[in-house]
């Protein structure tokens, strides 16, 4: 009976653990990871499909490293999460999970990530510790620099280049451009989300671009970063001579970015909680779908 209860307890808490790492937000990075995988396969003379083994282990690796990053973030920021009105509903402040359990999630995520990397190729495994250290490190940047948003952007943007390395065994310039585009896209959103904590950051002492330069400057920084991301994504399509469907997906993504950027003003941040901002991963999903069409047709 005790053994059965020991097994049942983690299963009962499984939805809470998934909530801690916000598994549904994998849709931000995962589509770009798959785009990197598809383009790498094309670059090596393939059809855009690297095979089931690479696909599975790339997916497992991303899931593992993201579990590590999100768990570390929750542990690192648990004190301010408990006093920030926006984050007091998270699992640790509410006592739904214990810090030790989140640390265990981080350890499990690390193990899964390293094992998946070992199933891909030598360069992937060699670089795995670098990626693991970086996704933990970025959580600390809010304590010492207003540029923390850029660190987060690149933490999410590692995935396209990582998938490229997993398929080809090397790092080429093309995925680095895609990584840069994703960093500008994700980092830009983090800049504007940081505006929601403007008053808290000023009181608590944590850093953000909005705190350092003001909300208006943060909004214009987001818009500039998203413009740069759009140009970089266009450049990827032109550089790799992708088909017309890629550029249709690019146009949809840019239109959605422009719409989202138009929703916020320095004197009105209420739309930050609108469904469009909550589900902006549709941008990456759309680009993935049209990249598949560009390669397949």
PDB file of C-alpha atoms in Angstrom:
ATOM      1  CA  UNK A   1       0.000   0.000   0.000  1.00  0.00           C
ATOM      2  CA  UNK A   2       2.785   2.435   0.874  1.00  0.00           C
ATOM      3  CA  UNK A   3       4.547   1.665  -2.407  1.00  0.00           C
ATOM      4  CA  UNK A   4       1.329   2.293  -4.330  1.00  0.00           C
ATOM      5  CA  UNK A   5       0.816   5.619  -2.561  1.00  0.00           C
ATOM      6  CA  UNK A   6       4.409   6.605  -3.322  1.00  0.00           C
ATOM      7  CA  UNK A   7       3.728   6.025  -7.013  1.00  0.00           C
ATOM      8  CA  UNK A   8       0.276   7.625  -6.957  1.00  0.00           C
ATOM      9  CA  UNK A   9       1.376  10.893  -5.288  1.00  0.00           C
ATOM     10  CA  UNK A  10       3.512  12.208  -8.184  1.00  0.00           C
ATOM     11  CA  UNK A  11       0.796  11.202 -10.674  1.00  0.00           C
ATOM     12  CA  UNK A  12      -1.801  13.168  -8.722  1.00  0.00           C
ATOM     13  CA  UNK A  13       0.482  16.203  -8.788  1.00  0.00           C
ATOM     14  CA  UNK A  14       1.402  15.787 -12.472  1.00  0.00           C
ATOM     15  CA  UNK A  15      -0.937  18.595 -13.663  1.00  0.00           C
ATOM     16  CA  UNK A  16       0.669  20.896 -11.081  1.00  0.00           C
ATOM     17  CA  UNK A  17       4.151  19.998 -12.277  1.00  0.00           C
ATOM     18  CA  UNK A  18       3.108  20.690 -15.872  1.00  0.00           C
ATOM     19  CA  UNK A  19       1.744  24.014 -14.674  1.00  0.00           C
ATOM     20  CA  UNK A  20       5.031  24.890 -12.994  1.00  0.00           C
ATOM     21  CA  UNK A  21       6.934  24.539 -16.260  1.00  0.00           C
ATOM     22  CA  UNK A  22       3.993  25.904 -18.283  1.00  0.00           C
ATOM     23  CA  UNK A  23       4.331  23.076 -20.762  1.00  0.00           C
ATOM     24  CA  UNK A  24       1.788  24.660 -23.134  1.00  0.00           C
ATOM     25  CA  UNK A  25       4.160  27.573 -23.689  1.00  0.00           C
ATOM     26  CA  UNK A  26       6.470  25.182 -25.528  1.00  0.00           C
ATOM     27  CA  UNK A  27       4.525  26.326 -28.576  1.00  0.00           C
ATOM     28  CA  UNK A  28       6.632  29.498 -28.468  1.00  0.00           C
ATOM     29  CA  UNK A  29       9.937  27.767 -29.167  1.00  0.00           C
ATOM     30  CA  UNK A  30       9.014  24.320 -30.486  1.00  0.00           C
ATOM     31  CA  UNK A  31       7.797  25.444 -33.954  1.00  0.00           C
ATOM     32  CA  UNK A  32      11.016  27.374 -34.541  1.00  0.00           C
ATOM     33  CA  UNK A  33      12.947  24.320 -33.383  1.00  0.00           C
ATOM     34  CA  UNK A  34      11.143  22.245 -36.008  1.00  0.00           C
ATOM     35  CA  UNK A  35      11.778  24.915 -38.641  1.00  0.00           C
ATOM     36  CA  UNK A  36      15.490  24.623 -37.892  1.00  0.00           C
ATOM     37  CA  UNK A  37      15.200  20.833 -38.135  1.00  0.00           C
ATOM     38  CA  UNK A  38      13.360  20.976 -41.469  1.00  0.00           C
ATOM     39  CA  UNK A  39      15.725  23.481 -43.038  1.00  0.00           C
ATOM     40  CA  UNK A  40      18.732  21.476 -41.843  1.00  0.00           C
ATOM     41  CA  UNK A  41      17.340  18.394 -43.546  1.00  0.00           C
ATOM     42  CA  UNK A  42      16.878  20.340 -46.776  1.00  0.00           C
ATOM     43  CA  UNK A  43      20.412  21.743 -46.516  1.00  0.00           C
ATOM     44  CA  UNK A  44      21.850  18.224 -46.284  1.00  0.00           C
ATOM     45  CA  UNK A  45      19.978  17.140 -49.409  1.00  0.00           C
ATOM     46  CA  UNK A  46      16.972  15.674 -47.659  1.00  0.00           C
ATOM     47  CA  UNK A  47      13.269  16.249 -48.195  1.00  0.00           C
ATOM     48  CA  UNK A  48      12.782  18.271 -45.024  1.00  0.00           C
ATOM     49  CA  UNK A  49      12.205  15.216 -42.848  1.00  0.00           C
ATOM     50  CA  UNK A  50      15.301  14.014 -40.943  1.00  0.00           C
ATOM     51  CA  UNK A  51      13.683  10.763 -39.810  1.00  0.00           C
ATOM     52  CA  UNK A  52      11.676   9.722 -36.783  1.00  0.00           C
ATOM     53  CA  UNK A  53      14.696   9.151 -34.558  1.00  0.00           C
ATOM     54  CA  UNK A  54      16.020  12.716 -34.945  1.00  0.00           C
ATOM     55  CA  UNK A  55      12.508  14.158 -34.648  1.00  0.00           C
ATOM     56  CA  UNK A  56      11.781  12.300 -31.410  1.00  0.00           C
ATOM     57  CA  UNK A  57      15.116  13.023 -29.740  1.00  0.00           C
ATOM     58  CA  UNK A  58      15.054  16.694 -30.756  1.00  0.00           C
ATOM     59  CA  UNK A  59      11.571  16.993 -29.227  1.00  0.00           C
ATOM     60  CA  UNK A  60      12.650  15.182 -26.052  1.00  0.00           C
ATOM     61  CA  UNK A  61      15.782  17.333 -25.767  1.00  0.00           C
ATOM     62  CA  UNK A  62      13.827  20.571 -26.084  1.00  0.00           C
ATOM     63  CA  UNK A  63      11.273  19.376 -23.543  1.00  0.00           C
ATOM     64  CA  UNK A  64      14.041  18.467 -21.106  1.00  0.00           C
ATOM     65  CA  UNK A  65      15.989  21.710 -21.376  1.00  0.00           C
ATOM     66  CA  UNK A  66      12.813  23.780 -21.191  1.00  0.00           C
ATOM     67  CA  UNK A  67      11.780  21.913 -18.029  1.00  0.00           C
ATOM     68  CA  UNK A  68      15.184  22.744 -16.572  1.00  0.00           C
ATOM     69  CA  UNK A  69      14.933  26.421 -17.536  1.00  0.00           C
ATOM     70  CA  UNK A  70      11.397  26.970 -16.246  1.00  0.00           C
ATOM     71  CA  UNK A  71      12.026  25.046 -13.025  1.00  0.00           C
ATOM     72  CA  UNK A  72      15.182  27.055 -12.363  1.00  0.00           C
ATOM     73  CA  UNK A  73      13.288  30.262 -13.058  1.00  0.00           C
ATOM     74  CA  UNK A  74      10.615  29.373 -10.499  1.00  0.00           C
ATOM     75  CA  UNK A  75      13.227  28.511  -7.867  1.00  0.00           C
ATOM     76  CA  UNK A  76      15.379  31.592  -8.517  1.00  0.00           C
ATOM     77  CA  UNK A  77      12.412  33.985  -8.424  1.00  0.00           C
ATOM     78  CA  UNK A  78      10.335  32.335  -5.704  1.00  0.00           C
ATOM     79  CA  UNK A  79      10.863  35.182  -3.210  1.00  0.00           C
ATOM     80  CA  UNK A  80       9.700  38.008  -5.476  1.00  0.00           C
ATOM     81  CA  UNK A  81       6.952  35.774  -6.910  1.00  0.00           C
ATOM     82  CA  UNK A  82       5.516  35.550  -3.390  1.00  0.00           C
ATOM     83  CA  UNK A  83       5.197  39.340  -3.077  1.00  0.00           C
ATOM     84  CA  UNK A  84       4.465  40.381  -6.664  1.00  0.00           C
ATOM     85  CA  UNK A  85       0.672  40.640  -7.133  1.00  0.00           C
ATOM     86  CA  UNK A  86       1.022  39.389 -10.729  1.00  0.00           C
ATOM     87  CA  UNK A  87       2.831  36.187  -9.724  1.00  0.00           C
ATOM     88  CA  UNK A  88       1.420  35.365  -6.287  1.00  0.00           C
ATOM     89  CA  UNK A  89      -0.879  32.802  -7.909  1.00  0.00           C
ATOM     90  CA  UNK A  90       2.022  30.665  -9.095  1.00  0.00           C
ATOM     91  CA  UNK A  91       2.490  27.189  -7.666  1.00  0.00           C
ATOM     92  CA  UNK A  92       5.314  27.767  -5.180  1.00  0.00           C
ATOM     93  CA  UNK A  93       3.865  30.944  -3.586  1.00  0.00           C
ATOM     94  CA  UNK A  94       0.509  29.177  -3.210  1.00  0.00           C
ATOM     95  CA  UNK A  95       2.107  26.106  -1.688  1.00  0.00           C
ATOM     96  CA  UNK A  96       0.785  23.812  -4.414  1.00  0.00           C
ATOM     97  CA  UNK A  97       4.274  22.397  -4.914  1.00  0.00           C
ATOM     98  CA  UNK A  98       7.361  22.498  -2.726  1.00  0.00           C
ATOM     99  CA  UNK A  99      10.652  24.089  -3.823  1.00  0.00           C
ATOM    100  CA  UNK A 100      12.314  20.682  -3.415  1.00  0.00           C
ATOM    101  CA  UNK A 101       9.851  19.217  -5.920  1.00  0.00           C
ATOM    102  CA  UNK A 102      10.655  21.944  -8.450  1.00  0.00           C
ATOM    103  CA  UNK A 103      14.378  21.295  -7.949  1.00  0.00           C
ATOM    104  CA  UNK A 104      13.655  17.635  -8.652  1.00  0.00           C
ATOM    105  CA  UNK A 105      11.908  18.673 -11.878  1.00  0.00           C
ATOM    106  CA  UNK A 106      15.021  20.622 -12.859  1.00  0.00           C
ATOM    107  CA  UNK A 107      17.246  17.599 -12.190  1.00  0.00           C
ATOM    108  CA  UNK A 108      14.949  15.315 -14.191  1.00  0.00           C
ATOM    109  CA  UNK A 109      14.809  17.825 -17.042  1.00  0.00           C
ATOM    110  CA  UNK A 110      18.603  18.018 -17.088  1.00  0.00           C
ATOM    111  CA  UNK A 111      18.950  14.243 -17.217  1.00  0.00           C
ATOM    112  CA  UNK A 112      16.382  13.924 -20.003  1.00  0.00           C
ATOM    113  CA  UNK A 113      18.083  16.698 -21.979  1.00  0.00           C
ATOM    114  CA  UNK A 114      21.568  15.202 -21.716  1.00  0.00           C
ATOM    115  CA  UNK A 115      20.359  11.717 -22.593  1.00  0.00           C
ATOM    116  CA  UNK A 116      18.450  12.982 -25.643  1.00  0.00           C
ATOM    117  CA  UNK A 117      21.510  14.967 -26.757  1.00  0.00           C
ATOM    118  CA  UNK A 118      23.626  11.804 -26.484  1.00  0.00           C
ATOM    119  CA  UNK A 119      21.248  10.068 -28.908  1.00  0.00           C
ATOM    120  CA  UNK A 120      21.787  12.699 -31.610  1.00  0.00           C
ATOM    121  CA  UNK A 121      25.445  13.426 -32.363  1.00  0.00           C
ATOM    122  CA  UNK A 122      28.743  14.327 -30.718  1.00  0.00           C
ATOM    123  CA  UNK A 123      28.524  18.106 -31.196  1.00  0.00           C
ATOM    124  CA  UNK A 124      25.011  18.176 -29.732  1.00  0.00           C
ATOM    125  CA  UNK A 125      26.230  16.371 -26.623  1.00  0.00           C
ATOM    126  CA  UNK A 126      29.322  18.589 -26.303  1.00  0.00           C
ATOM    127  CA  UNK A 127      27.215  21.754 -26.443  1.00  0.00           C
ATOM    128  CA  UNK A 128      24.445  20.438 -24.175  1.00  0.00           C
ATOM    129  CA  UNK A 129      26.100  21.659 -20.922  1.00  0.00           C
ATOM    130  CA  UNK A 130      26.513  25.135 -22.447  1.00  0.00           C
ATOM    131  CA  UNK A 131      22.811  25.300 -23.290  1.00  0.00           C
ATOM    132  CA  UNK A 132      21.845  23.960 -19.851  1.00  0.00           C
ATOM    133  CA  UNK A 133      23.978  26.535 -18.051  1.00  0.00           C
ATOM    134  CA  UNK A 134      22.621  29.365 -20.177  1.00  0.00           C
ATOM    135  CA  UNK A 135      18.936  28.587 -19.597  1.00  0.00           C
ATOM    136  CA  UNK A 136      19.628  28.626 -15.850  1.00  0.00           C
ATOM    137  CA  UNK A 137      21.816  31.722 -15.969  1.00  0.00           C
ATOM    138  CA  UNK A 138      19.273  33.956 -17.716  1.00  0.00           C
ATOM    139  CA  UNK A 139      16.962  33.787 -14.689  1.00  0.00           C
ATOM    140  CA  UNK A 140      19.579  35.651 -12.640  1.00  0.00           C
ATOM    141  CA  UNK A 141      20.008  38.508 -15.140  1.00  0.00           C
ATOM    142  CA  UNK A 142      16.986  40.405 -13.812  1.00  0.00           C
ATOM    143  CA  UNK A 143      18.995  41.032 -10.649  1.00  0.00           C
ATOM    144  CA  UNK A 144      21.843  42.912 -12.306  1.00  0.00           C
ATOM    145  CA  UNK A 145      20.898  44.268 -15.762  1.00  0.00           C
ATOM    146  CA  UNK A 146      18.014  45.941 -17.565  1.00  0.00           C
ATOM    147  CA  UNK A 147      19.045  43.903 -20.645  1.00  0.00           C
ATOM    148  CA  UNK A 148      17.590  40.737 -19.068  1.00  0.00           C
ATOM    149  CA  UNK A 149      14.989  40.558 -21.859  1.00  0.00           C
ATOM    150  CA  UNK A 150      17.699  39.955 -24.449  1.00  0.00           C
ATOM    151  CA  UNK A 151      19.113  37.082 -22.411  1.00  0.00           C
ATOM    152  CA  UNK A 152      15.663  35.502 -22.236  1.00  0.00           C
ATOM    153  CA  UNK A 153      15.170  36.008 -25.968  1.00  0.00           C
ATOM    154  CA  UNK A 154      18.321  34.089 -26.786  1.00  0.00           C
ATOM    155  CA  UNK A 155      17.443  31.379 -24.243  1.00  0.00           C
ATOM    156  CA  UNK A 156      14.323  30.637 -26.299  1.00  0.00           C
ATOM    157  CA  UNK A 157      16.140  31.198 -29.595  1.00  0.00           C
ATOM    158  CA  UNK A 158      18.742  28.488 -29.058  1.00  0.00           C
ATOM    159  CA  UNK A 159      16.323  25.868 -30.377  1.00  0.00           C
ATOM    160  CA  UNK A 160      16.584  26.422 -34.186  1.00  0.00           C
ATOM    161  CA  UNK A 161      20.376  26.283 -34.146  1.00  0.00           C
ATOM    162  CA  UNK A 162      20.304  23.350 -31.722  1.00  0.00           C
ATOM    163  CA  UNK A 163      17.980  21.420 -34.049  1.00  0.00           C
ATOM    164  CA  UNK A 164      20.211  22.240 -37.006  1.00  0.00           C
ATOM    165  CA  UNK A 165      23.237  20.882 -35.139  1.00  0.00           C
ATOM    166  CA  UNK A 166      21.255  17.798 -34.137  1.00  0.00           C
ATOM    167  CA  UNK A 167      20.519  17.008 -37.800  1.00  0.00           C
ATOM    168  CA  UNK A 168      23.769  18.083 -39.489  1.00  0.00           C
ATOM    169  CA  UNK A 169      26.377  17.747 -36.749  1.00  0.00           C
ATOM    170  CA  UNK A 170      27.606  21.273 -37.456  1.00  0.00           C
ATOM    171  CA  UNK A 171      26.569  24.911 -36.971  1.00  0.00           C
ATOM    172  CA  UNK A 172      26.135  26.988 -40.144  1.00  0.00           C
ATOM    173  CA  UNK A 173      25.271  30.687 -40.635  1.00  0.00           C
ATOM    174  CA  UNK A 174      21.680  30.070 -41.746  1.00  0.00           C
ATOM    175  CA  UNK A 175      20.342  28.793 -38.399  1.00  0.00           C
ATOM    176  CA  UNK A 176      22.253  31.533 -36.602  1.00  0.00           C
ATOM    177  CA  UNK A 177      20.213  34.093 -38.551  1.00  0.00           C
ATOM    178  CA  UNK A 178      17.029  32.236 -37.615  1.00  0.00           C
ATOM    179  CA  UNK A 179      18.168  32.166 -33.989  1.00  0.00           C
ATOM    180  CA  UNK A 180      18.731  35.918 -34.114  1.00  0.00           C
ATOM    181  CA  UNK A 181      15.226  36.433 -35.522  1.00  0.00           C
ATOM    182  CA  UNK A 182      13.646  34.344 -32.762  1.00  0.00           C
ATOM    183  CA  UNK A 183      15.679  36.173 -30.107  1.00  0.00           C
ATOM    184  CA  UNK A 184      14.348  39.525 -31.345  1.00  0.00           C
ATOM    185  CA  UNK A 185      10.795  38.146 -31.526  1.00  0.00           C
ATOM    186  CA  UNK A 186      10.767  36.548 -28.061  1.00  0.00           C
ATOM    187  CA  UNK A 187      12.888  39.234 -26.411  1.00  0.00           C
ATOM    188  CA  UNK A 188      10.598  41.935 -27.760  1.00  0.00           C
ATOM    189  CA  UNK A 189       7.610  40.315 -26.104  1.00  0.00           C
ATOM    190  CA  UNK A 190       9.498  40.017 -22.827  1.00  0.00           C
ATOM    191  CA  UNK A 191      10.296  43.740 -23.001  1.00  0.00           C
ATOM    192  CA  UNK A 192       6.618  44.630 -23.186  1.00  0.00           C
ATOM    193  CA  UNK A 193       5.605  42.048 -20.577  1.00  0.00           C
ATOM    194  CA  UNK A 194       8.193  43.664 -18.303  1.00  0.00           C
ATOM    195  CA  UNK A 195       6.106  46.824 -18.394  1.00  0.00           C
ATOM    196  CA  UNK A 196       3.441  45.004 -16.369  1.00  0.00           C
ATOM    197  CA  UNK A 197       5.953  44.810 -13.502  1.00  0.00           C
ATOM    198  CA  UNK A 198       7.112  48.417 -13.816  1.00  0.00           C
ATOM    199  CA  UNK A 199       5.898  49.516 -10.367  1.00  0.00           C
ATOM    200  CA  UNK A 200       6.967  46.276  -8.689  1.00  0.00           C
ATOM    201  CA  UNK A 201      10.484  46.417 -10.176  1.00  0.00           C
ATOM    202  CA  UNK A 202      10.928  49.975  -8.927  1.00  0.00           C
ATOM    203  CA  UNK A 203       9.879  49.008  -5.420  1.00  0.00           C
ATOM    204  CA  UNK A 204      11.590  45.626  -5.200  1.00  0.00           C
ATOM    205  CA  UNK A 205      14.829  46.542  -6.971  1.00  0.00           C
ATOM    206  CA  UNK A 206      14.695  44.053  -9.844  1.00  0.00           C
ATOM    207  CA  UNK A 207      15.581  45.286 -13.308  1.00  0.00           C
ATOM    208  CA  UNK A 208      13.833  45.761 -16.627  1.00  0.00           C
ATOM    209  CA  UNK A 209      14.181  47.962 -19.665  1.00  0.00           C
ATOM    210  CA  UNK A 210      10.940  49.730 -18.731  1.00  0.00           C
ATOM    211  CA  UNK A 211      12.265  50.525 -15.255  1.00  0.00           C
ATOM    212  CA  UNK A 212      15.542  51.870 -16.664  1.00  0.00           C
ATOM    213  CA  UNK A 213      14.250  53.875 -19.630  1.00  0.00           C
ATOM    214  CA  UNK A 214      10.486  54.179 -19.133  1.00  0.00           C
ATOM    215  CA  UNK A 215       7.436  52.421 -20.551  1.00  0.00           C
ATOM    216  CA  UNK A 216       7.345  54.484 -23.753  1.00  0.00           C
ATOM    217  CA  UNK A 217      10.951  53.551 -24.561  1.00  0.00           C
ATOM    218  CA  UNK A 218      10.159  49.905 -23.837  1.00  0.00           C
ATOM    219  CA  UNK A 219       7.266  49.924 -26.295  1.00  0.00           C
ATOM    220  CA  UNK A 220       9.403  51.451 -29.042  1.00  0.00           C
ATOM    221  CA  UNK A 221      12.160  48.952 -28.273  1.00  0.00           C
ATOM    222  CA  UNK A 222       9.683  46.099 -28.691  1.00  0.00           C
ATOM    223  CA  UNK A 223       8.513  47.498 -32.020  1.00  0.00           C
ATOM    224  CA  UNK A 224      12.076  47.909 -33.245  1.00  0.00           C
ATOM    225  CA  UNK A 225      13.013  44.383 -32.185  1.00  0.00           C
ATOM    226  CA  UNK A 226       9.984  42.946 -33.943  1.00  0.00           C
ATOM    227  CA  UNK A 227      10.802  44.906 -37.101  1.00  0.00           C
ATOM    228  CA  UNK A 228      14.320  43.474 -37.005  1.00  0.00           C
ATOM    229  CA  UNK A 229      12.875  39.982 -36.431  1.00  0.00           C
ATOM    230  CA  UNK A 230      10.613  40.373 -39.471  1.00  0.00           C
ATOM    231  CA  UNK A 231      13.543  41.439 -41.656  1.00  0.00           C
ATOM    232  CA  UNK A 232      15.678  38.549 -40.398  1.00  0.00           C
ATOM    233  CA  UNK A 233      12.924  36.005 -41.090  1.00  0.00           C
ATOM    234  CA  UNK A 234      12.532  37.414 -44.589  1.00  0.00           C
ATOM    235  CA  UNK A 235      16.290  37.152 -45.087  1.00  0.00           C
ATOM    236  CA  UNK A 236      16.206  33.467 -44.047  1.00  0.00           C
ATOM    237  CA  UNK A 237      13.645  32.719 -46.761  1.00  0.00           C
ATOM    238  CA  UNK A 238      15.589  34.601 -49.424  1.00  0.00           C
ATOM    239  CA  UNK A 239      18.954  33.144 -48.377  1.00  0.00           C
ATOM    240  CA  UNK A 240      17.726  29.559 -48.423  1.00  0.00           C
ATOM    241  CA  UNK A 241      15.589  30.137 -51.537  1.00  0.00           C
ATOM    242  CA  UNK A 242      12.429  28.834 -49.906  1.00  0.00           C
ATOM    243  CA  UNK A 243       9.209  28.580 -51.828  1.00  0.00           C
ATOM    244  CA  UNK A 244       6.349  31.035 -52.018  1.00  0.00           C
ATOM    245  CA  UNK A 245       4.493  29.379 -49.140  1.00  0.00           C
ATOM    246  CA  UNK A 246       7.231  30.406 -46.716  1.00  0.00           C
ATOM    247  CA  UNK A 247       6.719  34.045 -47.655  1.00  0.00           C
ATOM    248  CA  UNK A 248       2.957  33.693 -47.233  1.00  0.00           C
ATOM    249  CA  UNK A 249       3.610  32.406 -43.712  1.00  0.00           C
ATOM    250  CA  UNK A 250       6.071  35.237 -43.177  1.00  0.00           C
ATOM    251  CA  UNK A 251       3.443  37.797 -44.238  1.00  0.00           C
ATOM    252  CA  UNK A 252       0.884  36.306 -41.830  1.00  0.00           C
ATOM    253  CA  UNK A 253       3.422  36.369 -38.988  1.00  0.00           C
ATOM    254  CA  UNK A 254       4.388  39.979 -39.704  1.00  0.00           C
ATOM    255  CA  UNK A 255       0.736  41.041 -39.878  1.00  0.00           C
ATOM    256  CA  UNK A 256       0.064  39.449 -36.487  1.00  0.00           C
ATOM    257  CA  UNK A 257       3.166  41.094 -35.023  1.00  0.00           C
ATOM    258  CA  UNK A 258       2.057  44.484 -36.341  1.00  0.00           C
ATOM    259  CA  UNK A 259      -1.421  43.974 -34.877  1.00  0.00           C
ATOM    260  CA  UNK A 260      -0.030  43.009 -31.473  1.00  0.00           C
ATOM    261  CA  UNK A 261       2.326  45.978 -31.471  1.00  0.00           C
ATOM    262  CA  UNK A 262      -0.581  48.305 -32.175  1.00  0.00           C
ATOM    263  CA  UNK A 263      -2.503  47.117 -29.120  1.00  0.00           C
ATOM    264  CA  UNK A 264      -0.287  48.723 -26.482  1.00  0.00           C
ATOM    265  CA  UNK A 265       0.477  52.342 -25.675  1.00  0.00           C
ATOM    266  CA  UNK A 266       2.458  53.945 -22.901  1.00  0.00           C
ATOM    267  CA  UNK A 267      -0.765  55.143 -21.260  1.00  0.00           C
ATOM    268  CA  UNK A 268      -2.735  51.938 -21.858  1.00  0.00           C
ATOM    269  CA  UNK A 269      -1.293  48.485 -21.187  1.00  0.00           C
ATOM    270  CA  UNK A 270      -4.673  46.852 -20.623  1.00  0.00           C
ATOM    271  CA  UNK A 271      -4.464  44.857 -23.870  1.00  0.00           C
ATOM    272  CA  UNK A 272      -1.458  42.933 -22.566  1.00  0.00           C
ATOM    273  CA  UNK A 273      -3.940  40.434 -21.157  1.00  0.00           C
ATOM    274  CA  UNK A 274      -5.976  40.188 -24.363  1.00  0.00           C
ATOM    275  CA  UNK A 275      -6.354  36.748 -25.988  1.00  0.00           C
ATOM    276  CA  UNK A 276      -4.134  37.862 -28.873  1.00  0.00           C
ATOM    277  CA  UNK A 277      -1.193  38.481 -26.592  1.00  0.00           C
ATOM    278  CA  UNK A 278      -1.890  35.371 -24.545  1.00  0.00           C
ATOM    279  CA  UNK A 279      -1.814  33.161 -27.641  1.00  0.00           C
ATOM    280  CA  UNK A 280       0.769  34.854 -29.827  1.00  0.00           C
ATOM    281  CA  UNK A 281       2.425  31.463 -30.358  1.00  0.00           C
ATOM    282  CA  UNK A 282       0.120  31.267 -33.382  1.00  0.00           C
ATOM    283  CA  UNK A 283       2.848  33.299 -35.097  1.00  0.00           C
ATOM    284  CA  UNK A 284       5.445  30.554 -34.774  1.00  0.00           C
ATOM    285  CA  UNK A 285       2.933  27.801 -35.542  1.00  0.00           C
ATOM    286  CA  UNK A 286       1.821  29.578 -38.734  1.00  0.00           C
ATOM    287  CA  UNK A 287       5.403  30.041 -39.862  1.00  0.00           C
ATOM    288  CA  UNK A 288       6.097  26.344 -39.229  1.00  0.00           C
ATOM    289  CA  UNK A 289       3.056  25.229 -41.230  1.00  0.00           C
ATOM    290  CA  UNK A 290       3.961  27.395 -44.215  1.00  0.00           C
ATOM    291  CA  UNK A 291       7.618  26.367 -44.030  1.00  0.00           C
ATOM    292  CA  UNK A 292       6.494  22.733 -44.298  1.00  0.00           C
ATOM    293  CA  UNK A 293       4.347  23.634 -47.305  1.00  0.00           C
ATOM    294  CA  UNK A 294       7.248  25.526 -48.905  1.00  0.00           C
ATOM    295  CA  UNK A 295       9.522  22.509 -48.570  1.00  0.00           C
ATOM    296  CA  UNK A 296       6.956  19.826 -49.422  1.00  0.00           C
ATOM    297  CA  UNK A 297       5.286  21.428 -52.440  1.00  0.00           C
TER     298      UNK A 297
END
